[in-house]
Coordinates of C-alpha atoms and ligand atoms in Angstrom, one line a residue:
M1 CA -36.0 -22.7 -33.7
A2 CA -35.6 -23.8 -37.2
K3 CA -35.8 -20.3 -38.6
D4 CA -32.5 -19.4 -40.2
F5 CA -33.0 -15.9 -41.2
S6 CA -30.6 -14.2 -43.4
T7 CA -30.5 -11.5 -40.8
M8 CA -28.4 -13.8 -38.7
E9 CA -25.4 -13.4 -41.0
D10 CA -26.8 -14.6 -41.6
S11 CA -22.1 -38.7 -11.8
N12 CA -19.3 -38.5 -10.3
C13 CA -20.6 -36.2 -7.5
S14 CA -18.2 -33.4 -8.2
S15 CA -17.8 -30.6 -5.7
N16 CA -18.4 -28.1 -8.4
P17 CA -21.7 -29.2 -9.7
S18 CA -24.4 -27.9 -12.0
F19 CA -27.7 -28.2 -10.2
H20 CA -29.8 -28.8 -13.3
D21 CA -30.1 -32.4 -12.5
I22 CA -31.2 -31.8 -8.9
S23 CA -34.8 -31.4 -8.1
L24 CA -35.9 -28.1 -6.5
P25 CA -37.5 -28.6 -3.1
S26 CA -41.2 -28.5 -3.3
R27 CA -43.2 -25.3 -2.7
R28 CA -45.0 -27.3 0.0
T29 CA -41.6 -28.0 1.6
M30 CA -40.7 -24.3 1.3
L31 CA -43.9 -23.1 2.9
R32 CA -43.4 -25.6 5.8
G33 CA -40.4 -23.5 6.8
S34 CA -37.5 -25.3 5.2
L35 CA -36.5 -22.3 3.1
G36 CA -33.0 -22.4 4.4
A37 CA -32.5 -25.8 2.9
L38 CA -33.0 -24.6 -0.7
A39 CA -29.9 -22.8 -1.6
S40 CA -27.7 -24.5 0.9
N41 CA -28.5 -27.8 -0.7
F42 CA -27.3 -26.5 -4.1
L43 CA -24.0 -25.5 -2.6
A44 CA -23.3 -29.0 -1.4
P45 CA -21.7 -31.8 -3.4
L46 CA -24.3 -33.6 -5.6
S47 CA -24.1 -36.7 -3.3
A48 CA -25.6 -34.6 -0.5
V49 CA -28.5 -33.1 -2.3
G50 CA -31.7 -33.8 -4.1
G51 CA -33.1 -36.3 -1.7
A52 CA -33.0 -40.0 -1.8
A53 CA -33.6 -40.2 -5.6
A54 CA -30.6 -38.0 -6.5
L55 CA -28.5 -40.0 -4.0
T56 CA -29.4 -43.1 -5.8
A57 CA -28.8 -41.5 -9.1
C58 CA -25.5 -40.2 -8.2
A59 CA -24.4 -43.5 -6.7
T60 CA -25.4 -45.2 -9.9
T61 CA -23.4 -42.8 -12.0
G62 CA -20.5 -42.9 -9.8
G63 CA -20.1 -46.5 -10.4
A64 CA -18.5 -48.3 -13.3
G65 CA -21.9 -49.3 -14.9
P66 CA -22.9 -48.1 -18.3
L67 CA -24.9 -45.0 -18.4
L68 CA -26.9 -46.0 -21.6
G69 CA -28.9 -49.2 -21.4
F70 CA -31.5 -48.8 -24.1
K71 CA -31.4 -50.1 -27.7
S72 CA -31.0 -47.4 -30.3
V73 CA -33.9 -46.5 -32.5
A74 CA -33.4 -46.3 -36.3
L75 CA -33.6 -43.3 -38.4
S76 CA -37.2 -42.5 -39.4
T77 CA -39.2 -40.2 -41.6
A78 CA -42.6 -41.4 -40.0
D79 CA -45.0 -38.8 -38.6
L80 CA -44.7 -40.3 -35.2
V81 CA -42.7 -40.0 -32.0
I82 CA -40.6 -43.2 -31.9
V83 CA -38.8 -44.3 -28.7
P84 CA -36.8 -47.5 -27.8
E85 CA -38.3 -50.9 -27.1
G86 CA -39.6 -50.8 -23.5
Y87 CA -40.5 -47.1 -23.5
S88 CA -43.8 -45.5 -24.0
V89 CA -44.7 -41.9 -24.8
Q90 CA -47.7 -39.7 -23.9
V91 CA -48.7 -36.3 -25.3
I92 CA -49.8 -33.4 -23.0
A93 CA -50.2 -29.6 -23.2
P94 CA -50.5 -29.2 -27.0
W95 CA -50.9 -25.7 -28.5
G96 CA -54.4 -24.4 -28.0
D97 CA -55.3 -26.7 -25.0
P98 CA -56.3 -24.8 -21.9
V99 CA -53.5 -24.2 -19.4
G100 CA -56.0 -24.5 -16.5
L101 CA -56.8 -20.9 -15.6
S102 CA -59.6 -20.8 -13.1
G103 CA -63.0 -20.3 -14.8
E104 CA -61.4 -20.3 -18.3
D105 CA -61.6 -23.5 -20.3
H106 CA -61.8 -22.6 -23.9
A107 CA -61.3 -25.8 -25.8
F108 CA -59.1 -25.9 -28.9
K109 CA -60.9 -25.5 -32.1
A110 CA -59.3 -27.5 -34.9
D111 CA -60.0 -24.9 -37.6
A112 CA -58.0 -22.3 -35.6
S113 CA -61.1 -20.2 -34.9
N114 CA -60.2 -19.7 -31.3
S115 CA -60.2 -15.9 -30.5
S116 CA -57.3 -14.0 -29.1
A117 CA -59.0 -14.0 -25.7
H118 CA -59.1 -17.8 -25.9
Q119 CA -55.4 -17.9 -26.8
E120 CA -54.5 -16.0 -23.7
T121 CA -55.9 -18.9 -21.7
Q122 CA -54.4 -21.7 -23.8
F123 CA -50.9 -23.1 -24.3
G124 CA -49.0 -21.1 -26.9
M125 CA -47.4 -22.2 -30.1
H126 CA -44.0 -23.7 -30.7
H127 CA -43.0 -25.1 -27.4
D128 CA -39.3 -24.8 -26.6
G129 CA -37.4 -24.7 -23.2
I130 CA -39.2 -26.5 -20.4
H131 CA -38.6 -27.3 -16.7
Y132 CA -40.4 -29.4 -14.1
F133 CA -40.6 -27.7 -10.7
A134 CA -41.4 -30.4 -8.3
Q135 CA -44.3 -29.8 -5.8
D136 CA -44.9 -33.2 -4.6
G137 CA -41.6 -34.9 -5.6
S138 CA -42.1 -37.0 -8.8
K139 CA -46.0 -37.2 -8.4
S140 CA -46.9 -33.5 -9.2
G141 CA -45.2 -30.3 -10.1
L142 CA -45.4 -27.3 -12.3
L143 CA -44.3 -27.3 -15.8
A144 CA -42.9 -24.0 -17.1
M145 CA -42.3 -23.8 -20.8
N146 CA -41.5 -21.4 -23.6
H147 CA -43.5 -20.7 -26.7
E148 CA -40.9 -19.5 -29.2
Y149 CA -42.8 -18.2 -32.3
T150 CA -45.9 -18.6 -34.4
D151 CA -46.8 -20.1 -37.7
E152 CA -49.8 -18.0 -38.9
G153 CA -50.9 -20.5 -41.4
L154 CA -51.8 -22.8 -38.5
L155 CA -52.8 -20.1 -36.0
F156 CA -55.5 -18.5 -38.1
T157 CA -58.2 -20.1 -40.2
D158 CA -57.1 -18.1 -43.3
G159 CA -53.5 -17.5 -42.4
M160 CA -52.4 -14.0 -43.1
A161 CA -54.9 -13.4 -46.0
T162 CA -56.4 -10.8 -43.9
W163 CA -54.4 -9.0 -41.2
T164 CA -56.1 -7.3 -38.3
A165 CA -55.3 -5.9 -34.8
D166 CA -57.0 -8.9 -33.3
K167 CA -54.9 -11.2 -35.2
V168 CA -51.8 -9.5 -34.0
R169 CA -53.2 -9.8 -30.5
K170 CA -53.7 -13.6 -30.9
A171 CA -50.2 -14.1 -32.3
Q172 CA -48.8 -12.1 -29.3
A173 CA -50.9 -14.3 -27.0
A174 CA -49.5 -17.5 -28.6
H175 CA -46.0 -16.3 -27.6
G176 CA -44.3 -16.2 -24.2
V177 CA -44.4 -18.7 -21.3
S178 CA -47.0 -21.1 -19.9
I179 CA -47.0 -22.5 -16.4
C180 CA -49.3 -25.4 -15.7
E181 CA -49.7 -27.9 -12.9
V182 CA -49.2 -31.6 -13.8
Q183 CA -49.9 -34.7 -11.9
D184 CA -49.2 -38.4 -12.3
K185 CA -52.6 -40.0 -12.2
G186 CA -51.9 -43.7 -12.0
G187 CA -49.3 -43.9 -14.6
K188 CA -50.7 -41.1 -16.9
W189 CA -49.7 -37.5 -16.5
E190 CA -52.4 -34.8 -16.7
V191 CA -52.6 -31.2 -16.8
V192 CA -54.5 -30.0 -13.7
K193 CA -57.5 -27.9 -14.6
P194 CA -58.3 -25.6 -13.0
S195 CA -55.1 -25.0 -11.0
P196 CA -54.1 -22.0 -8.8
W197 CA -50.6 -22.2 -10.3
A198 CA -51.7 -22.0 -14.0
R199 CA -50.5 -19.0 -15.8
R200 CA -49.9 -17.5 -19.2
I201 CA -47.2 -14.9 -19.8
T202 CA -47.5 -13.4 -23.3
A203 CA -46.0 -10.6 -25.4
N204 CA -48.3 -8.3 -23.7
T205 CA -47.7 -9.2 -20.0
R206 CA -46.2 -6.5 -17.9
A207 CA -42.5 -7.1 -17.1
Q208 CA -40.0 -5.2 -15.2
L209 CA -36.5 -4.1 -16.1
S210 CA -33.9 -4.4 -13.5
G211 CA -30.1 -4.2 -13.2
P212 CA -27.7 -1.6 -14.7
A213 CA -29.5 -0.9 -18.0
A214 CA -33.0 -0.4 -16.4
G215 CA -34.1 3.2 -16.6
H216 CA -31.3 4.0 -19.2
A217 CA -31.9 6.6 -21.8
L218 CA -31.8 3.9 -24.4
M219 CA -34.6 2.1 -22.7
Q220 CA -37.1 4.9 -22.5
T221 CA -40.1 5.2 -24.7
A222 CA -43.1 7.4 -25.0
A223 CA -45.3 4.8 -23.2
D224 CA -42.6 4.2 -20.6
P225 CA -40.5 7.3 -20.0
K226 CA -38.8 5.9 -17.1
G227 CA -37.6 2.9 -19.0
M228 CA -38.6 0.5 -16.3
T229 CA -41.5 -1.4 -17.6
V230 CA -41.9 -3.5 -20.8
L231 CA -44.9 -5.2 -22.2
G232 CA -44.1 -8.9 -22.7
T233 CA -41.5 -11.3 -23.7
L234 CA -40.7 -12.6 -27.1
N235 CA -39.3 -15.4 -29.0
N236 CA -38.6 -17.4 -25.8
C237 CA -36.2 -20.2 -26.8
A238 CA -34.1 -22.2 -24.5
S239 CA -34.6 -21.9 -20.7
G240 CA -32.8 -22.4 -17.3
I241 CA -33.5 -22.4 -13.7
T242 CA -31.9 -20.8 -10.6
P243 CA -30.9 -22.5 -7.3
W244 CA -33.7 -20.4 -5.6
G245 CA -36.4 -22.0 -7.6
T246 CA -37.1 -19.5 -10.5
Y247 CA -37.4 -20.0 -14.2
L248 CA -35.1 -18.3 -16.7
T249 CA -36.5 -17.6 -20.2
A250 CA -34.3 -16.3 -23.0
E251 CA -35.5 -13.9 -25.6
E252 CA -33.9 -15.1 -28.8
N253 CA -34.6 -13.6 -32.3
F254 CA -36.5 -10.6 -31.1
I255 CA -35.4 -8.3 -33.8
N256 CA -37.5 -10.1 -36.4
Y257 CA -40.7 -8.7 -34.8
F258 CA -39.6 -5.1 -35.3
S259 CA -39.9 -3.0 -38.5
G260 CA -37.3 -0.5 -39.3
G261 CA -37.5 2.5 -41.7
E262 CA -35.5 3.7 -44.6
T263 CA -32.6 4.8 -42.5
L264 CA -31.0 2.3 -40.0
S265 CA -28.5 3.3 -37.4
A266 CA -25.3 1.4 -37.0
H267 CA -26.8 0.0 -33.8
D268 CA -30.0 -1.1 -35.6
K269 CA -27.9 -2.7 -38.4
R270 CA -25.6 -4.6 -35.9
W271 CA -28.7 -6.2 -34.3
G272 CA -30.1 -7.1 -37.7
L273 CA -33.0 -4.8 -37.9
K274 CA -34.6 -4.7 -41.4
K275 CA -36.8 -2.2 -43.2
G276 CA -40.3 -3.5 -43.0
G277 CA -39.2 -6.2 -40.5
G278 CA -37.2 -9.4 -41.0
G279 CA -39.5 -12.2 -39.8
G280 CA -42.7 -11.5 -41.6
Y281 CA -44.8 -11.3 -38.4
R282 CA -46.3 -7.8 -39.5
W283 CA -47.1 -6.8 -35.9
H284 CA -46.0 -3.3 -36.6
E285 CA -48.9 -2.8 -39.0
H286 CA -51.3 -2.8 -36.0
D287 CA -49.0 -2.4 -33.0
A288 CA -46.9 0.7 -33.2
R289 CA -44.6 -0.6 -30.4
F290 CA -43.0 -2.8 -33.2
D291 CA -42.6 0.0 -35.6
V292 CA -39.1 1.4 -34.9
T293 CA -39.7 4.5 -36.9
K294 CA -42.2 5.5 -34.1
N295 CA -40.6 3.7 -31.1
P296 CA -36.9 3.6 -31.8
N297 CA -35.9 2.2 -28.4
E298 CA -38.4 -0.6 -28.1
P299 CA -36.1 -3.2 -29.6
N300 CA -33.6 -2.4 -26.8
R301 CA -36.2 -3.7 -24.3
F302 CA -36.0 -7.2 -25.7
G303 CA -33.1 -9.8 -26.0
W304 CA -32.8 -10.2 -22.2
I305 CA -32.9 -13.1 -19.8
V306 CA -36.2 -13.0 -17.9
E307 CA -36.7 -14.4 -14.5
I308 CA -40.1 -15.8 -13.5
D309 CA -41.1 -17.1 -10.1
P310 CA -43.3 -20.1 -11.1
Y311 CA -44.6 -20.5 -7.5
N312 CA -46.1 -17.0 -7.5
P313 CA -48.8 -16.8 -10.2
S314 CA -49.1 -13.0 -9.7
S315 CA -45.4 -12.3 -9.8
T316 CA -43.9 -9.9 -12.3
P317 CA -41.5 -11.3 -14.8
I318 CA -38.2 -9.5 -14.5
K319 CA -35.8 -8.8 -17.4
R320 CA -32.3 -9.1 -15.9
T321 CA -30.1 -6.6 -17.7
A322 CA -26.9 -7.4 -15.9
L323 CA -26.7 -10.6 -17.9
G324 CA -26.5 -8.6 -21.1
R325 CA -28.6 -8.3 -24.2
A326 CA -28.3 -10.9 -27.0
A327 CA -30.3 -13.0 -29.3
H328 CA -30.2 -15.3 -26.2
E329 CA -30.7 -19.0 -26.8
G330 CA -30.7 -19.9 -23.1
A331 CA -29.3 -19.5 -19.6
T332 CA -27.7 -22.3 -17.7
T333 CA -26.7 -21.9 -14.1
G334 CA -23.8 -23.3 -12.1
V335 CA -22.9 -22.5 -8.5
T336 CA -19.4 -21.7 -7.2
P337 CA -18.0 -23.4 -4.0
D338 CA -18.5 -20.1 -2.2
G339 CA -22.1 -19.8 -3.3
R340 CA -22.2 -17.5 -6.2
A341 CA -24.4 -18.1 -9.3
V342 CA -22.8 -18.3 -12.7
V343 CA -25.1 -18.1 -15.7
Y344 CA -23.8 -19.4 -19.1
M345 CA -25.5 -18.0 -22.2
G346 CA -25.1 -18.6 -26.0
E347 CA -26.2 -16.3 -28.7
D348 CA -27.6 -18.2 -31.6
S349 CA -26.7 -16.2 -34.6
R350 CA -23.8 -16.7 -37.1
F351 CA -20.6 -15.5 -35.7
E352 CA -22.0 -14.4 -32.4
Y353 CA -20.7 -15.1 -28.9
I354 CA -20.8 -17.2 -25.7
Y355 CA -21.3 -15.2 -22.3
K356 CA -21.2 -15.9 -18.7
F357 CA -22.4 -13.9 -15.7
V358 CA -20.9 -14.3 -12.3
S359 CA -23.0 -12.9 -9.5
R360 CA -21.3 -10.4 -7.0
D361 CA -23.2 -11.8 -4.0
R362 CA -23.6 -15.3 -2.6
I363 CA -27.0 -17.1 -3.0
K364 CA -29.0 -16.7 0.2
P365 CA -30.8 -19.6 1.8
G366 CA -34.5 -19.3 0.9
G367 CA -36.4 -18.7 -2.4
F368 CA -37.0 -16.0 -4.8
A369 CA -37.7 -13.3 -2.1
E370 CA -34.3 -13.9 -0.5
N371 CA -32.6 -13.7 -3.9
A372 CA -34.7 -11.1 -5.6
T373 CA -31.8 -8.9 -6.7
L374 CA -29.0 -11.6 -7.0
L375 CA -28.9 -11.5 -10.8
D376 CA -28.8 -7.6 -10.8
H377 CA -25.2 -7.4 -9.5
G378 CA -22.2 -9.1 -11.0
T379 CA -19.8 -9.3 -13.9
L380 CA -20.7 -10.2 -17.5
Y381 CA -18.0 -11.9 -19.5
V382 CA -17.6 -13.0 -23.1
A383 CA -15.6 -16.0 -24.2
Q384 CA -12.4 -15.8 -26.2
F385 CA -11.1 -19.2 -27.3
A386 CA -7.5 -19.6 -28.3
E387 CA -6.1 -22.0 -30.8
D388 CA -4.1 -23.8 -28.1
G389 CA -7.0 -25.3 -26.3
K390 CA -7.1 -22.5 -23.7
G391 CA -9.3 -19.4 -23.5
Q392 CA -10.2 -16.5 -21.4
W393 CA -13.4 -14.7 -20.2
L394 CA -13.3 -11.0 -21.1
P395 CA -15.2 -8.7 -18.8
L396 CA -17.8 -6.5 -20.2
V397 CA -17.2 -3.7 -17.7
H398 CA -17.5 0.0 -18.5
G399 CA -14.2 1.8 -18.3
Q400 CA -12.1 -1.3 -18.7
G401 CA -10.0 -1.7 -21.9
P402 CA -11.9 -0.2 -24.9
L403 CA -15.3 -0.1 -23.3
T404 CA -15.2 3.7 -22.9
A405 CA -17.3 6.7 -23.8
A406 CA -14.8 7.4 -26.5
N407 CA -15.7 4.1 -28.1
G408 CA -19.5 4.6 -27.9
F409 CA -20.2 3.2 -24.5
A410 CA -21.3 6.0 -22.2
D411 CA -21.9 3.8 -19.2
Q412 CA -22.5 0.2 -18.0
G413 CA -26.0 0.2 -19.2
E414 CA -24.9 1.0 -22.8
V415 CA -22.3 -1.8 -22.6
L416 CA -25.0 -4.2 -21.6
I417 CA -27.6 -2.9 -24.3
K418 CA -24.9 -3.1 -26.9
S419 CA -23.3 -6.4 -25.7
R420 CA -22.6 -7.4 -29.3
Q421 CA -20.7 -4.2 -30.0
A422 CA -18.8 -4.5 -26.8
S423 CA -17.8 -8.0 -27.6
D424 CA -16.7 -7.0 -31.0
V425 CA -14.2 -4.4 -29.7
L426 CA -13.0 -6.8 -27.0
G427 CA -12.1 -9.3 -29.8
A428 CA -14.3 -12.2 -28.5
T429 CA -14.6 -15.3 -30.6
K430 CA -17.2 -15.4 -33.3
M431 CA -18.9 -18.9 -33.1
D432 CA -21.1 -21.1 -35.1
R433 CA -24.4 -20.3 -33.7
P434 CA -24.1 -21.2 -29.9
E435 CA -27.5 -22.7 -28.8
W436 CA -28.1 -24.7 -25.6
I437 CA -25.5 -25.1 -22.8
S438 CA -25.3 -27.8 -20.2
I439 CA -23.0 -28.7 -17.3
D440 CA -21.8 -32.2 -16.6
K441 CA -20.9 -33.7 -13.3
N442 CA -17.2 -32.9 -13.6
G443 CA -17.8 -29.3 -14.2
W444 CA -17.4 -29.3 -18.0
V445 CA -19.7 -27.0 -19.7
Y446 CA -21.0 -28.1 -23.1
C447 CA -22.4 -25.8 -25.8
T448 CA -24.1 -26.8 -29.0
L449 CA -22.8 -25.0 -32.1
T450 CA -25.7 -25.9 -34.4
N451 CA -24.4 -25.1 -37.8
N452 CA -23.0 -22.0 -39.8
R453 CA -23.3 -22.3 -43.5
S454 CA -21.5 -19.0 -43.8
R455 CA -18.3 -20.1 -42.0
G456 CA -15.5 -19.6 -44.4
A457 CA -17.6 -17.9 -47.0
D458 CA -16.5 -14.9 -49.0
K459 CA -15.9 -12.0 -46.6
Q460 CA -16.9 -14.1 -43.6
P461 CA -14.7 -15.4 -40.8
G462 CA -12.7 -18.5 -41.8
T463 CA -12.0 -21.7 -39.9
T464 CA -10.0 -22.1 -36.8
K465 CA -9.4 -25.0 -34.5
V466 CA -12.4 -23.6 -32.4
N467 CA -14.8 -23.5 -35.3
P468 CA -13.1 -25.9 -37.6
R469 CA -15.5 -26.6 -40.5
A470 CA -16.2 -24.3 -43.5
N471 CA -19.9 -24.3 -44.5
N472 CA -20.6 -26.1 -41.2
T473 CA -23.9 -27.8 -42.1
M474 CA -23.6 -30.5 -39.5
G475 CA -22.8 -28.6 -36.2
N476 CA -20.8 -29.7 -33.3
I477 CA -20.6 -29.6 -29.5
I478 CA -17.7 -27.7 -27.8
R479 CA -16.9 -27.9 -24.1
W480 CA -14.9 -26.1 -21.7
K481 CA -13.9 -26.2 -18.0
D482 CA -13.2 -22.9 -16.2
A483 CA -9.9 -22.7 -14.0
G484 CA -10.6 -23.4 -10.4
D485 CA -14.4 -23.1 -10.4
F486 CA -17.3 -21.7 -12.5
A487 CA -16.1 -18.1 -11.7
G488 CA -12.6 -18.8 -13.2
T489 CA -11.6 -16.1 -15.8
T490 CA -9.5 -18.7 -17.9
F491 CA -10.5 -22.1 -19.2
E492 CA -9.6 -25.1 -21.2
W493 CA -11.6 -26.4 -24.1
N494 CA -12.1 -29.2 -26.6
H495 CA -14.6 -30.5 -29.0
F496 CA -16.9 -33.2 -27.5
V497 CA -18.2 -34.3 -30.9
L498 CA -18.4 -33.0 -34.6
A499 CA -21.7 -34.1 -35.9
G500 CA -22.2 -35.6 -39.3
D501 CA -22.8 -38.6 -41.4
P502 CA -19.7 -40.8 -41.6
S503 CA -20.8 -42.1 -45.0
L504 CA -20.1 -38.7 -46.5
A505 CA -17.0 -38.3 -48.6
R506 CA -16.3 -34.8 -47.5
A507 CA -14.1 -34.8 -44.5
D508 CA -15.5 -31.3 -43.4
A509 CA -19.0 -32.7 -42.9
K510 CA -18.1 -36.3 -41.9
G511 CA -18.0 -35.9 -38.2
N512 CA -16.4 -38.1 -35.5
I513 CA -19.6 -39.4 -33.7
K514 CA -19.0 -42.5 -31.6
G515 CA -22.3 -44.1 -32.2
D516 CA -25.6 -43.0 -34.1
I517 CA -25.4 -40.2 -36.6
F518 CA -27.1 -36.9 -36.2
A519 CA -26.7 -33.3 -37.3
C520 CA -27.4 -29.7 -36.0
P521 CA -27.3 -30.3 -32.3
D522 CA -29.5 -27.6 -30.5
G523 CA -31.1 -28.8 -27.2
L524 CA -28.9 -30.0 -24.5
W525 CA -29.7 -31.3 -20.9
T526 CA -27.8 -33.3 -18.4
D527 CA -30.0 -35.5 -16.4
G528 CA -29.6 -36.7 -12.7
R529 CA -27.5 -39.7 -13.7
G530 CA -25.2 -37.6 -15.9
V531 CA -26.6 -38.5 -19.3
L532 CA -26.1 -35.7 -21.8
W533 CA -29.3 -35.5 -24.0
I534 CA -28.7 -34.0 -27.4
Q535 CA -31.7 -32.7 -29.4
C536 CA -31.5 -31.9 -33.1
D537 CA -32.7 -29.0 -35.3
M538 CA -31.9 -29.6 -38.8
S539 CA -33.8 -26.8 -40.6
T540 CA -36.6 -28.0 -42.7
S541 CA -35.3 -25.8 -45.5
A542 CA -32.2 -27.9 -45.6
M543 CA -33.2 -31.4 -44.5
G544 CA -33.0 -34.0 -47.1
K545 CA -30.7 -32.0 -49.2
G546 CA -26.9 -31.9 -49.6
D547 CA -25.1 -32.9 -46.6
L548 CA -28.2 -33.5 -44.7
K549 CA -29.5 -36.2 -46.9
N550 CA -30.5 -39.5 -45.2
L551 CA -30.6 -38.3 -41.7
G552 CA -34.4 -38.7 -41.3
N553 CA -36.5 -36.6 -39.0
N554 CA -35.1 -34.6 -36.1
A555 CA -34.0 -36.7 -33.2
M556 CA -32.9 -36.9 -29.6
L557 CA -29.8 -38.8 -28.6
A558 CA -28.3 -39.7 -25.4
A559 CA -24.4 -39.3 -24.8
D560 CA -22.2 -40.7 -22.1
P561 CA -19.9 -37.7 -21.4
R562 CA -17.2 -40.1 -20.0
T563 CA -16.8 -42.3 -23.1
G564 CA -18.3 -40.1 -25.8
E565 CA -20.7 -42.8 -26.8
I566 CA -23.9 -41.5 -28.5
R567 CA -27.2 -43.5 -29.0
R568 CA -30.3 -42.3 -30.8
F569 CA -33.1 -42.4 -28.3
L570 CA -36.1 -40.8 -30.0
V571 CA -37.1 -39.6 -33.4
G572 CA -39.8 -36.9 -33.8
P573 CA -42.6 -36.5 -36.3
S574 CA -42.3 -35.0 -39.7
G575 CA -41.1 -31.4 -39.9
C576 CA -40.6 -30.9 -36.2
E577 CA -37.5 -30.0 -34.1
I578 CA -36.9 -31.6 -30.7
T579 CA -36.3 -29.0 -28.0
G580 CA -36.4 -28.7 -24.2
A581 CA -35.9 -31.5 -21.7
T582 CA -36.6 -31.9 -18.0
G583 CA -37.5 -34.7 -15.7
T584 CA -38.9 -35.7 -12.4
P585 CA -36.4 -36.0 -9.5
D586 CA -36.7 -39.9 -9.4
G587 CA -35.4 -40.0 -13.0
K588 CA -38.4 -42.0 -14.2
T589 CA -40.4 -39.5 -16.1
M590 CA -38.9 -37.3 -18.8
F591 CA -40.6 -34.3 -20.5
I592 CA -39.5 -33.0 -23.8
N593 CA -41.1 -30.7 -26.3
I594 CA -41.8 -31.4 -30.0
Q595 CA -41.7 -28.0 -31.8
H596 CA -43.3 -27.1 -35.1
P597 CA -44.3 -30.6 -36.4
G598 CA -45.3 -30.2 -40.1
E599 CA -43.0 -27.2 -40.6
S600 CA -42.6 -26.4 -44.3
P601 CA -39.4 -25.0 -45.8
S602 CA -41.1 -21.6 -46.0
E603 CA -41.8 -22.0 -42.2
R604 CA -45.4 -20.8 -42.7
S605 CA -48.0 -23.4 -43.4
D606 CA -50.7 -23.2 -46.0
P607 CA -53.9 -22.7 -44.1
K608 CA -55.8 -24.5 -47.0
A609 CA -53.7 -27.6 -46.3
P610 CA -52.4 -27.3 -42.8
G611 CA -51.8 -31.0 -42.4
A612 CA -49.9 -31.4 -45.6
I613 CA -46.7 -32.5 -43.9
S614 CA -47.8 -33.6 -40.5
N615 CA -51.0 -33.9 -38.4
W616 CA -49.2 -35.0 -35.2
P617 CA -50.3 -35.3 -32.5
D618 CA -54.1 -35.4 -33.2
K619 CA -53.5 -37.6 -36.3
K620 CA -56.8 -36.4 -37.8
P621 CA -56.5 -36.5 -41.7
G622 CA -55.7 -33.0 -42.9
G623 CA -55.8 -31.5 -39.4
R624 CA -53.5 -28.9 -37.9
P625 CA -50.2 -30.2 -36.4
R626 CA -49.5 -28.9 -32.9
S627 CA -46.4 -28.4 -30.9
A628 CA -46.8 -30.4 -27.6
T629 CA -45.1 -31.8 -24.7
V630 CA -44.1 -35.5 -24.7
V631 CA -43.9 -37.6 -21.5
I632 CA -41.4 -40.4 -21.7
R633 CA -41.5 -43.4 -19.3
K634 CA -40.0 -46.8 -19.2
N635 CA -42.6 -49.5 -19.1
D636 CA -41.0 -51.3 -16.2
G637 CA -40.9 -48.2 -14.3
G638 CA -37.1 -47.9 -14.6
L639 CA -34.8 -44.9 -14.9
I640 CA -34.9 -43.1 -18.3
G641 CA -31.9 -44.0 -20.5
T642 CA -31.3 -47.4 -18.9
Ligands
FEO701 FE1 -34.6 -20.8 -30.9 FE2 -31.7 -21.0 -31.6 O1 -33.2 -21.9 -31.3
CA702 CA1 -32.8 -23.8 -30.2
CA703 CA1 -31.9 -24.3 -33.7

């Protein structure tokens, strides 16, 4: 997200692969009885998985040929999506269009007069993480996508001039996750309506808590005295998937929805709770759940990684507390050679941490049912980077080291609910806003550190080799490789790239990009050929100013991890950020999300002039801009990026 609240004090066919670039077997295949193939496929070297398409892709990558074959696009400030020559774009699934629920087809109303009930059946706002779950290979599948936050100036005809319980309900309905069915209909992708797979999960959908913090005293509320059931998921930012075919959605800046009172506890302060609320959402005025003076434990029930089975439209989303609580950006999974799941997670706030979870148990052949508790048992670690290019993963385990009752951690549940405090006392490394994480074909794990204008400021942590730039306006991408395999408790690290404009005189913002310039890397995805896709989120409050002058609109670039070469592939419309990337197994269709086109520096649009900055994608004069999914294809039917 672009929001930069002050509260955030501020293929080479490796045997240790990520599986993000591998298509999941289709539900149809699974239902035919090939469940056993699912997990076992993910444990094999990439050359043996993913079907013929992946084999081809892997063979291609493994050769000496170049990964990047397209001609770079130029910087742009046009209110358009621009792609290289020979490529085309198509827009699907914009905010407000129906997701395809049976019997519910409420068309988008351009004046934002759709009701809260309509919004519960429509795509939410501010698309973010996304994944294509294949059903019929590369011809049809399910898209699961996050809707991170809302711009009330666009969501309501009169913005926030009036504020009612029904407006809160509509705003909550515009959050969460959408699942829709998509099909390639003769070269054009369509959202299938109606579809039995279509689903909306909102800030009011019942979710289950599981793992060590479920039922904890700090999770109990008047409405849920057992501390086991939460309504909804919030501020869903980046996403991930599991080898057993589920979607992981990350709850990021949840604290901004909650309103604190005059007196804030040390715990509230550590998580950035503000008197009256820090994000201006004003939900607490009509929904007491978000009034912390009335429901002090409700914020503890957010900030989790939530697992969703997209293939079961009636399944209950599960908040996996074993993975820790954070302003989670995303969740990226690798698999160890012995079959355990390792989930890497960044916490996008200034001076927060990078985590990984290693499952206790091995992944079982099958789908969600066979692995329903896999993410409930394991060890959570936080990263400590050393100056010498090495590092270690510090376990967040109650009773080990300082994580004791004497230091305020009564049990493992409290360690997980207070992951930030636990990481503080362990001496983990305070990073420059860790966002998305991706794993390349050699087992290197990449993390975008989007920016941190407070690095080196008065009374703030200074620079180190790990976070090397004071007033880090440009951001960078760090990478590490765990010793042995993904479960290793030590690692080596280096910087993949320091972003920045080489024409700048200031060495600290200049960067060392081999190729096209960019700033503020955020989204990150490794495709089936091994291309590392980098998506940018220069905040609209900072774009065009200072060090971020002359960088145009936010862009998506393609990097070759072997050579470090980076080429600009796409530039988005005015005021947007580019986020979320996925593709079909054949590598010929890519889906990305355009979030908040038309965003103003205040991050809330003027409802009297909603199209002042952008009217993408509808391009109706003065009309509301809408976040949407963009489908990218090569005109000759070739692989994306070639
Ligand atoms: Fe939601 Fe950190 O981007
Ligand atoms: Ca992000
Ligand atoms: Ca961001």
